[in-house]
XYZ file of C-alpha atoms in Angstrom:
707
model
C 5.973 112.464 44.136
C 8.648 112.882 46.678
C 9.868 109.743 49.087
C 9.621 110.229 52.649
C 13.531 109.849 52.717
C 13.867 112.807 50.800
C 11.213 114.767 52.684
C 12.931 113.822 55.759
C 16.289 114.999 54.483
C 14.698 118.266 53.220
C 13.410 119.061 56.975
C 16.939 117.756 58.428
C 18.580 120.400 55.953
C 16.312 123.314 57.118
C 16.837 122.190 60.890
C 20.502 122.580 60.245
C 20.306 125.844 59.183
C 21.447 128.888 61.254
C 18.784 130.148 63.549
C 17.215 132.758 61.968
C 16.461 136.472 63.331
C 13.882 138.938 63.401
C 14.857 141.840 61.325
C 16.864 144.448 63.236
C 14.039 146.931 63.784
C 11.974 143.917 65.708
C 15.136 143.317 67.604
C 15.029 146.774 68.850
C 11.391 146.579 69.598
C 10.920 143.636 71.594
C 14.208 144.694 73.967
C 12.385 148.211 74.634
C 9.239 146.419 74.979
C 10.686 144.057 77.606
C 12.434 147.276 79.513
C 15.766 146.065 78.960
C 18.801 148.292 78.275
C 21.308 147.391 75.355
C 23.865 147.359 78.289
C 22.120 145.244 80.209
C 21.523 143.041 77.170
C 25.299 143.019 76.324
C 26.131 141.785 79.876
C 23.752 139.078 79.606
C 25.098 137.887 76.282
C 28.852 138.855 77.781
C 28.932 140.921 74.937
C 29.571 144.747 74.358
C 26.893 147.452 74.142
C 28.452 148.417 70.881
C 27.737 144.875 69.207
C 24.494 144.806 70.766
C 23.765 148.344 68.773
C 25.356 147.003 65.613
C 22.587 143.882 65.856
C 19.766 146.217 66.022
C 21.016 148.516 63.393
C 21.484 145.929 60.851
C 25.474 146.301 60.567
C 26.489 143.015 61.626
C 25.088 139.833 62.896
C 25.466 137.587 66.160
C 27.767 134.699 65.928
C 27.696 131.218 67.895
C 27.251 130.497 70.621
C 25.408 133.789 70.980
C 23.219 133.635 68.062
C 21.076 130.580 69.459
C 20.951 132.279 72.810
C 20.072 135.550 71.261
C 17.149 133.837 69.044
C 15.991 131.830 71.892
C 15.660 135.370 73.998
C 13.884 137.179 71.226
C 11.458 134.250 70.699
C 10.634 134.480 74.428
C 10.001 138.292 74.088
C 7.951 137.901 70.677
C 5.349 135.585 72.835
C 5.048 138.054 75.599
C 4.962 141.236 73.427
C 3.423 140.478 70.052
C 3.815 143.410 67.378
C -0.188 143.399 66.724
C -3.138 142.857 69.431
C -0.942 143.712 72.709
C -2.005 145.356 75.521
C -1.293 149.080 74.785
C -0.012 151.632 77.419
C -2.018 154.225 78.841
C -2.127 157.041 76.821
C 0.396 160.284 77.590
C -1.283 163.272 79.341
C -2.526 165.648 76.520
C 0.062 168.268 77.636
C 3.021 166.248 76.691
C 4.570 167.301 73.707
C 5.160 164.363 70.845
C 9.175 163.912 70.536
C 10.400 165.495 67.100
C 12.183 163.631 64.967
C 15.973 164.742 63.662
C 15.982 164.945 59.823
C 18.173 162.468 58.610
C 21.632 163.372 57.589
C 22.830 162.913 53.962
C 26.356 162.910 52.996
C 26.358 161.882 49.453
C 23.643 161.228 46.458
C 20.314 159.851 47.584
C 19.768 156.356 46.739
C 18.019 155.569 43.454
C 14.499 155.080 43.537
C 13.027 151.578 43.432
C 9.650 150.124 41.984
C 9.127 147.980 45.143
C 7.471 149.993 47.721
C 9.043 149.948 51.139
C 7.427 150.330 54.853
C 9.342 152.657 57.109
C 10.469 152.117 60.619
C 11.716 154.880 62.742
C 14.396 153.815 65.172
C 16.531 155.809 67.749
C 20.057 155.985 67.533
C 21.730 156.578 70.876
C 24.273 159.061 71.021
C 25.512 161.624 73.794
C 23.618 164.944 73.741
C 20.596 165.083 72.199
C 19.620 161.599 70.569
C 19.415 161.540 66.578
C 16.334 159.876 64.924
C 17.369 157.958 61.829
C 14.881 156.694 59.425
C 15.535 153.572 57.795
C 13.598 151.086 55.628
C 12.341 147.767 56.267
C 14.433 146.544 52.989
C 17.379 148.446 53.852
C 17.853 146.643 57.241
C 19.483 143.708 55.415
C 22.540 145.411 54.694
C 24.791 147.979 56.427
C 23.244 151.309 56.370
C 24.398 154.268 54.834
C 23.863 157.829 55.886
C 23.670 157.499 59.412
C 24.775 160.634 61.052
C 23.714 161.077 64.625
C 24.989 164.095 65.999
C 27.785 163.136 68.813
C 29.381 166.685 69.096
C 28.924 170.037 67.420
C 30.069 171.051 64.203
C 32.063 170.909 62.160
C 33.393 167.481 64.195
C 29.697 166.340 64.600
C 30.885 162.770 63.390
C 33.968 162.241 65.664
C 37.379 162.130 65.180
C 38.274 159.465 62.818
C 36.859 156.538 60.653
C 37.864 153.118 59.207
C 36.971 153.269 55.179
C 35.891 149.529 53.910
C 36.357 148.766 50.348
C 32.647 149.419 49.896
C 32.408 152.922 50.868
C 31.395 152.566 54.212
C 33.557 155.045 56.528
C 32.463 153.192 60.262
C 33.314 156.242 62.796
C 32.632 156.442 66.397
C 29.284 155.682 68.561
C 28.343 153.185 65.627
C 28.075 156.166 63.151
C 28.538 154.734 59.470
C 29.110 157.566 56.797
C 28.926 156.886 52.901
C 32.299 157.695 51.367
C 31.697 157.994 47.554
C 35.703 158.666 46.929
C 37.144 156.281 44.361
C 40.781 158.283 44.779
C 42.805 159.372 47.504
C 42.408 162.892 46.388
C 38.597 162.594 46.495
C 39.037 161.041 49.858
C 40.989 163.602 50.896
C 38.586 166.380 49.685
C 35.158 164.199 51.202
C 37.122 164.148 54.379
C 37.428 167.906 54.831
C 34.402 168.954 52.987
C 31.991 166.589 53.801
C 32.674 163.866 56.843
C 32.283 166.100 59.982
C 35.476 164.246 61.002
C 38.259 166.108 63.465
C 38.597 166.975 67.118
C 38.511 170.243 69.141
C 41.992 171.516 70.505
C 42.735 170.255 73.984
C 44.234 173.331 74.996
C 43.048 177.009 74.527
C 46.191 177.938 72.956
C 46.465 174.540 70.767
C 45.060 173.262 67.178
C 42.597 171.268 66.355
C 43.123 167.730 65.481
C 43.190 166.788 61.974
C 40.511 163.963 60.943
C 41.872 160.625 60.695
C 40.937 158.067 57.912
C 42.002 154.283 58.622
C 41.880 152.414 55.361
C 41.443 148.607 55.377
C 43.307 146.535 52.612
C 40.387 146.622 50.289
C 40.166 150.438 50.786
C 43.614 150.810 49.968
C 43.518 148.801 46.851
C 40.079 150.669 45.610
C 42.140 154.081 45.746
C 44.831 152.509 43.788
C 47.005 151.659 46.494
C 49.285 148.544 46.902
C 47.690 146.140 49.494
C 51.099 145.584 51.254
C 54.003 148.096 50.936
C 57.140 145.673 50.546
C 60.917 146.909 50.920
C 63.876 145.947 52.497
C 64.189 148.798 54.890
C 62.686 149.195 58.217
C 59.211 149.035 58.497
C 58.913 152.732 59.450
C 61.222 153.848 56.307
C 58.551 152.397 53.783
C 56.697 154.460 51.429
C 55.676 154.810 48.099
C 57.966 155.864 45.691
C 57.886 159.464 44.028
C 56.713 158.318 40.872
C 53.952 156.198 42.109
C 50.732 157.133 39.896
C 48.615 158.320 43.648
C 51.750 160.129 44.434
C 51.545 161.932 41.239
C 47.834 162.651 41.690
C 48.304 163.701 44.939
C 50.848 166.564 43.553
C 49.013 167.010 40.653
C 45.612 168.407 42.640
C 48.154 170.540 44.640
C 48.166 168.597 47.920
C 51.477 167.961 49.470
C 53.038 165.313 51.708
C 55.180 165.440 54.584
C 58.916 164.800 54.466
C 58.037 161.060 55.565
C 56.267 160.730 52.224
C 53.461 158.196 51.458
C 53.957 155.592 54.223
C 51.757 153.755 57.020
C 51.139 157.000 58.103
C 50.463 159.424 55.523
C 49.521 163.152 56.282
C 48.253 165.093 52.970
C 47.911 168.882 53.272
C 47.576 172.197 51.871
C 49.192 175.646 53.481
C 46.739 176.982 55.894
C 44.445 179.359 54.543
C 43.630 181.959 57.538
C 42.487 179.989 60.209
C 41.455 176.947 58.272
C 43.562 173.892 58.374
C 43.478 171.490 55.302
C 45.106 168.461 56.365
C 44.104 164.759 56.556
C 45.911 161.490 58.124
C 45.971 158.424 56.564
C 46.747 154.970 58.362
C 46.884 151.897 56.282
C 46.194 148.844 58.041
C 47.446 146.206 55.882
C 50.744 148.301 55.700
C 51.403 147.875 59.641
C 50.203 151.140 60.704
C 49.150 149.601 63.929
C 51.861 147.810 65.690
C 50.671 144.404 67.101
C 52.383 145.144 70.291
C 50.490 148.273 70.943
C 47.237 147.138 69.522
C 46.864 143.563 70.178
C 44.479 142.291 67.910
C 43.031 145.178 66.432
C 43.976 144.429 62.532
C 42.076 141.464 63.003
C 39.072 142.978 64.102
C 35.759 144.160 61.884
C 36.076 147.616 60.584
C 33.389 148.813 63.291
C 35.271 147.696 66.152
C 38.782 149.158 64.914
C 36.668 152.220 64.917
C 35.427 151.760 68.387
C 38.953 151.006 69.551
C 40.692 153.852 67.884
C 37.583 156.132 68.565
C 37.903 155.782 72.352
C 41.608 156.160 72.433
C 41.015 159.410 70.452
C 38.646 160.588 72.924
C 40.410 159.940 75.820
C 44.038 160.392 74.731
C 44.449 161.878 71.240
C 43.590 161.282 67.575
C 46.688 158.869 66.776
C 48.850 160.156 63.864
C 51.806 157.661 63.963
C 52.948 154.886 66.444
C 51.650 155.484 70.394
C 55.299 156.998 70.906
C 54.350 159.453 68.301
C 51.050 160.063 69.993
C 52.453 160.285 73.493
C 54.811 162.915 72.419
C 52.043 164.770 70.524
C 49.984 164.825 73.388
C 52.719 166.206 75.332
C 52.592 169.401 72.867
C 48.870 169.559 72.228
C 48.583 169.887 75.925
C 51.173 172.437 76.789
C 51.197 174.269 72.670
C 54.593 176.348 72.675
C 52.725 179.731 71.647
C 50.092 181.850 72.507
C 48.620 185.129 71.050
C 50.122 188.380 72.250
C 49.382 191.892 71.682
C 52.511 193.984 70.366
C 52.381 197.210 72.603
C 54.249 199.031 70.004
C 51.592 197.797 66.974
C 48.656 196.935 68.769
C 49.045 193.889 66.457
C 48.428 190.506 67.799
C 51.657 188.362 67.324
C 52.534 184.730 68.484
C 54.709 184.644 71.934
C 55.998 182.145 74.084
C 53.652 180.247 76.037
C 54.788 180.059 79.961
C 54.984 176.328 81.152
C 55.727 174.653 77.601
C 59.238 173.824 75.833
C 58.840 176.574 73.474
C 59.310 176.168 69.581
C 63.143 176.220 69.073
C 65.127 173.012 69.941
C 67.501 173.299 72.819
C 70.848 171.116 72.976
C 71.759 169.164 76.013
C 74.155 169.138 78.758
C 77.187 166.866 77.268
C 76.455 164.521 80.291
C 72.582 164.378 78.841
C 73.374 163.722 75.311
C 74.063 160.603 73.789
C 77.538 159.622 72.415
C 76.958 160.275 68.824
C 75.362 163.880 69.421
C 76.793 166.619 67.682
C 77.392 168.560 71.121
C 79.630 165.536 72.302
C 81.472 164.863 69.199
C 82.376 168.444 68.113
C 83.225 169.284 71.869
C 85.435 166.140 72.107
C 83.366 165.615 75.887
C 85.075 162.683 77.481
C 83.324 163.261 80.946
C 80.815 160.631 80.633
C 77.142 160.176 80.769
C 73.759 160.141 82.635
C 72.793 156.440 82.551
C 69.336 156.824 84.287
C 67.846 153.801 83.148
C 64.966 151.221 84.350
C 65.878 148.630 86.707
C 67.653 145.314 85.467
C 68.480 143.561 88.453
C 69.003 139.995 89.483
C 69.715 139.189 93.313
C 72.864 137.117 94.200
C 71.875 133.855 95.197
C 74.472 133.663 97.942
C 72.529 135.975 99.467
C 69.225 134.041 99.742
C 68.157 132.217 103.238
C 67.627 129.022 104.029
C 63.841 130.048 104.986
C 63.600 131.843 101.473
C 64.606 128.890 99.468
C 61.799 126.863 101.245
C 59.493 129.087 100.287
C 56.826 127.446 97.369
C 56.156 130.496 95.315
C 57.722 133.406 93.481
C 55.151 136.169 92.833
C 55.770 138.845 90.394
C 53.929 142.228 91.248
C 53.603 144.777 88.401
C 53.122 148.742 88.784
C 50.485 150.289 86.739
C 52.021 152.912 84.465
C 55.118 153.593 86.539
C 56.500 155.957 84.294
C 53.260 157.754 84.220
C 53.172 157.977 87.791
C 56.517 159.337 87.874
C 55.338 162.475 85.831
C 53.005 163.591 88.505
C 54.206 167.142 89.728
C 57.803 166.434 88.501
C 59.598 169.632 88.136
C 61.918 169.882 84.833
C 63.869 172.157 82.987
C 62.189 174.454 80.953
C 65.206 176.755 80.194
C 69.024 175.618 78.660
C 71.597 174.148 81.008
C 73.752 176.262 82.859
C 77.418 174.813 83.907
C 78.298 174.898 87.668
C 81.705 174.000 89.505
C 81.620 172.757 93.267
C 77.865 173.832 93.585
C 75.941 172.900 96.533
C 73.014 170.448 95.894
C 69.561 171.696 95.838
C 66.926 168.747 95.364
C 64.474 171.480 94.150
C 66.609 172.357 90.875
C 66.592 169.811 87.696
C 70.013 168.883 86.370
C 72.328 166.743 86.108
C 75.238 166.510 89.003
C 78.683 164.726 89.071
C 78.879 162.850 92.241
C 80.692 160.017 93.728
C 78.340 157.807 95.748
C 80.791 154.989 95.903
C 81.112 155.206 99.559
C 77.520 154.657 100.245
C 77.061 151.273 101.690
C 73.663 149.193 101.126
C 72.221 145.811 101.759
C 73.256 143.703 99.134
C 69.659 141.920 99.218
C 68.502 145.169 97.724
C 69.612 146.545 94.217
C 71.155 150.072 94.805
C 68.982 153.021 94.051
C 71.668 154.720 92.251
C 72.276 152.347 89.219
C 69.884 150.496 86.630
C 71.647 147.216 87.645
C 71.468 147.702 91.124
C 75.318 147.426 91.545
C 77.451 149.918 93.622
C 78.704 152.775 92.242
C 82.383 152.777 91.408
C 83.417 156.190 91.178
C 82.140 159.840 90.339
C 79.203 159.314 88.153
C 76.598 161.902 86.581
C 73.055 161.651 88.217
C 69.831 163.344 87.926
C 68.429 165.181 90.630
C 65.914 162.838 91.780
C 68.441 160.045 92.268
C 70.567 162.617 94.691
C 67.655 163.827 96.580
C 66.860 160.238 97.410
C 70.404 159.641 98.667
C 69.744 162.475 100.908
C 66.562 160.823 102.081
C 68.333 157.880 102.973
C 70.940 159.780 105.067
C 73.716 160.205 103.030
C 75.884 163.280 102.221
C 75.835 164.637 98.557
C 78.809 166.988 97.454
C 78.518 167.465 93.523
C 81.808 168.066 92.028
C 80.351 169.687 88.757
C 76.785 170.267 87.589
C 74.311 171.198 84.716
C 71.460 173.041 85.851
C 68.238 174.809 84.665
C 67.130 178.215 85.916
C 63.864 178.111 84.662
C 61.514 174.942 85.547
C 57.975 173.983 85.742
C 55.728 170.694 85.848
C 55.292 170.386 82.220
C 54.084 166.938 82.213
C 51.255 167.383 84.730
C 48.612 167.980 82.141
C 50.027 164.888 80.369
C 49.900 162.949 83.389
C 46.476 163.538 84.322
C 44.685 163.053 80.784
C 46.431 159.528 80.553
C 45.639 158.618 84.021
C 42.101 159.274 83.443
C 42.324 157.489 80.136
C 43.887 154.174 81.949
C 41.478 154.534 84.961
C 38.297 155.147 82.955
C 39.399 152.289 80.499
C 39.838 149.780 83.160
C 36.975 150.652 84.864
C 35.141 149.872 81.322
C 36.492 146.279 81.746
C 35.274 145.695 85.143
C 38.386 147.065 86.997
C 37.173 149.949 89.453
C 38.408 151.723 91.987
C 35.937 150.826 94.658
C 37.246 147.090 94.701
C 38.596 145.495 97.883
C 42.107 143.747 97.118
C 40.577 140.558 96.880
C 37.959 141.505 94.443
C 40.515 143.614 92.562
C 42.891 140.505 91.873
C 39.747 138.580 90.708
C 38.956 141.249 88.339
C 42.240 141.614 86.887
C 42.314 138.097 86.284
C 39.595 138.495 83.627
C 39.562 142.009 82.586
C 41.117 141.403 79.250
C 38.627 138.679 78.370
C 35.461 141.082 79.070
C 36.063 143.294 76.160
C 39.110 142.607 73.484
C 38.186 146.307 72.227
C 38.886 147.808 75.648
C 41.807 145.830 76.096
C 43.604 146.897 73.030
C 42.684 150.359 74.072
C 44.552 149.909 77.407
C 47.540 148.194 75.915
C 47.953 151.460 73.419
C 47.358 153.615 76.578
C 50.141 152.078 78.066
C 52.365 152.079 75.002
C 51.734 155.851 74.840
C 53.280 156.217 78.195
C 56.738 154.720 77.547
C 57.021 155.321 74.153
C 56.413 159.067 74.871
C 58.916 158.953 77.439
C 61.335 157.418 75.203
C 60.791 159.522 72.352
C 62.169 162.515 74.350
C 65.591 160.722 73.552
C 64.906 159.068 70.043
C 68.144 158.067 68.779
C 69.136 158.090 65.123
C 67.896 155.265 62.844
C 69.232 153.841 59.603
C 72.652 151.940 58.320
C 73.757 155.256 56.707
C 74.007 157.607 59.777
C 77.041 158.766 60.669
C 78.133 159.454 64.337
C 78.505 163.372 65.069
C 75.555 164.178 62.286
C 72.431 165.640 63.658
C 69.468 163.526 62.836
C 65.337 164.502 62.484
C 64.539 163.979 65.947
C 66.912 166.962 67.168
C 64.679 169.343 65.482
C 61.978 168.762 67.580
C 61.620 171.271 71.066
C 60.514 167.936 72.508
C 63.901 166.204 72.093
C 64.747 166.350 75.834
C 66.503 163.334 77.354
C 66.911 165.226 80.315
C 63.294 165.211 80.653
C 63.553 161.373 80.110
C 66.078 161.180 82.991
C 64.108 162.649 85.482
C 60.985 160.641 84.910
C 62.896 157.455 84.812
C 65.003 158.449 87.851
C 62.152 159.359 89.854
C 60.494 155.931 88.956
C 63.373 153.726 89.820
C 63.504 155.908 93.024
C 60.128 155.115 93.443
C 60.616 151.533 93.178
C 63.540 151.315 95.464
C 61.577 152.933 97.925
C 58.939 150.468 98.336
C 61.308 147.776 98.285
C 63.191 149.354 101.430
C 59.679 149.922 102.999
C 58.748 146.202 102.405
C 61.977 144.969 103.758
C 61.347 147.136 106.873
C 57.949 146.240 107.475
C 57.851 142.546 106.766
C 61.356 141.431 106.191
C 60.947 140.250 102.821
C 63.858 140.878 99.795
C 63.125 140.887 96.456
C 64.451 138.111 93.899
C 64.620 140.323 91.008
C 63.536 143.838 89.301
C 62.926 144.617 85.748
C 61.675 147.973 85.235
C 58.242 148.183 86.789
C 58.100 144.707 87.555
C 59.411 142.829 91.061
C 59.359 139.431 91.897
C 59.232 138.220 95.587
C 59.218 135.151 97.269
C 56.237 133.860 98.961
C 54.546 131.495 100.995
C 51.246 131.612 98.624
C 50.395 132.024 95.354
C 48.822 135.692 95.844
C 50.206 139.044 96.646
C 47.604 138.941 99.655
C 49.812 136.214 101.077
C 52.988 138.600 101.907
C 51.913 142.139 101.197
C 51.598 144.091 104.711
C 48.050 144.951 105.993
C 47.367 146.850 109.389
C 45.116 145.220 111.895
C 42.005 147.004 110.361
C 42.590 145.096 106.714
C 43.792 148.081 105.436
C 47.207 147.923 103.130
C 50.214 149.487 105.240
C 51.167 152.950 103.549
C 54.661 152.746 102.071
C 55.027 149.242 100.744
C 53.252 147.958 97.616
C 49.507 148.431 97.240
C 47.001 146.750 94.942
C 44.685 148.775 92.866
C 43.901 150.119 89.402
C 45.492 153.643 89.276
C 49.408 154.439 88.089
C 51.760 153.616 90.701
C 49.852 150.838 92.557
C 50.289 147.285 91.677
C 48.665 144.388 90.117
C 49.677 140.851 90.069
C 51.843 139.925 87.180
C 52.555 136.414 87.207
C 53.254 133.196 89.704
C 55.900 130.677 89.246
C 57.649 128.152 91.319
C 60.320 129.061 93.783
C 62.464 126.332 92.345
C 61.878 127.795 89.003
C 63.089 131.166 89.663
C 66.237 130.137 91.635
C 67.204 127.884 88.667
C 66.786 131.314 86.433
C 68.678 133.312 89.059
C 72.019 130.965 89.143
C 71.930 131.072 85.430
C 72.139 134.768 85.668
C 68.590 135.116 84.014
C 66.092 137.681 85.493
C 63.049 135.869 87.079
C 60.708 139.151 86.299
C 61.386 138.966 82.676
C 59.545 135.553 82.328
C 57.167 135.421 85.408
C 54.243 135.751 83.125
C 54.949 132.502 81.825
C 54.715 131.405 77.982
C 57.861 133.430 76.846
C 56.352 136.517 77.985
C 58.765 139.637 77.957
C 58.186 142.756 80.007
C 58.487 145.964 77.859
C 61.692 147.535 80.028
C 60.595 151.307 79.342
C 60.965 152.289 75.738
């Protein structure tokens, strides 16, 4: 017989085990019996709706501290709503039609028969449009489910834009979809993706192309498919790729598939030539090869596959299916929204041909004007250009400490304000050149014509407590220099004469970036709203919501970071410089082959963003008498009597923000709190020649300076 001590030890061991939860189907039944939505339950448990869905369909289990809280809730519901003997609801009227279950969709071979009989439970799967009903056996709730294919869109992309593949053959998609992927080689994966997966995305413009399906490989999936877990080498990360004699590369070639010139790297495109209207192309992203940069996708590579799919899926649905870095995606989005061609009927033959799509950049690359190029560009080297270059860059300015007043120095705090996606705000209704530049001498300045102008602004005297609006470092111009149209238009706005000596101007113009701005603005605002930061909040509530928004949902925080990186990276890609230690000055580099290599458009965006910043700085000085301590790109630091922007921003007697200055809010161009430090800290940095705006967040945080 066991001793009392042994029995107590056994009981204590049982008590020490993790709380046991009812089967996933019962969890869903109890919640529905209580009349609680998944979203409301997620809010109560400080989690996400998708996570609750995962608990109720068996794809994941809660962990502490939510595990105990969830068990307590389910026990309470189970006592109130037992599975048997509970009061039944009144029968529905006889005329009401019974809901018809949607048949289960199978993407692979059926599971083998088992001798053990199983009971069947029907569980609704939430999805946009008509909800699908997926049949699952009680036994199968113990493991992630295969063949769960709710119809979230129309065929052929009914399963969304992408999936994340793990080492067990599960492909996790958007809206909680899990597909069964039987592929064991890269070639089999490509063919399964195109023929069976139902992955991809519809074009963003009527004249554009559908987005190719994206398969994201976890480290385990990569190894299973015969790829190395890590891609090692001494080159830059973006240059790493499999050698041509690698077995997987040979398999791809043997199966008559092709790789792009970038080869088989972290972002590999595998394709065959288009047959008729049908594209045959699959994008692969290998997580363990650093396909997702931590700076653009914070924390994503550490997430479970289903959460990675959620992050990338939301980004794909709101922005574009990723096909490289966020910078690449930002550039691809421009072309997807403004396709270079459209079908036209040839009047002579009556056939449909490809014609220029008005408002786009066309299909051919365009040489810049020499002052718009970079020093190593062939246009500059081959012509022997010595006339200087545009210097339209974001602000990096620190105020001279000798201009600080005693009153300013006695203020206790330095408060940093950051403008939301300042480059995106500058892209709105921005007229840019669509044709090649023409050269002019002694031309009259016209603020409506985009281009580059040689002008002497050195005679303009400005308040030394503000940065000059004409130079990135805020210093006064010393002689003739090249400026983009917006910079000179602002000089006129300030009351100064502008007399160009020379100019490179474009006759055809258009708001090329407008659809790009609109889509990214909506993505930014909608994602912030998902994190609890909505447009309807007053300034105090907005600051409180922004203080917590990144902690509410790490997945959405990653999406937001990626959207911001897409804006700045996309603008930076418009003037991509040559890379690699073997590059020689004067040689063309691959980026020059793109119609989207347009340094003049980049200059226009940055010029307008810098002008927008200076206009606010100038208006703030007029309205409040306050002058900034420093500016770095879209961040400005002010001395303040309190720790909040509310302590120094201008408000009318009605309590509304004064127009013209900095205003708080969640939309592009409005401001949020970047950080708070002591005034002594800020002055100490300024005396050392360092920029307080760079470190105002604390913790050695460094702001992204625009590219």
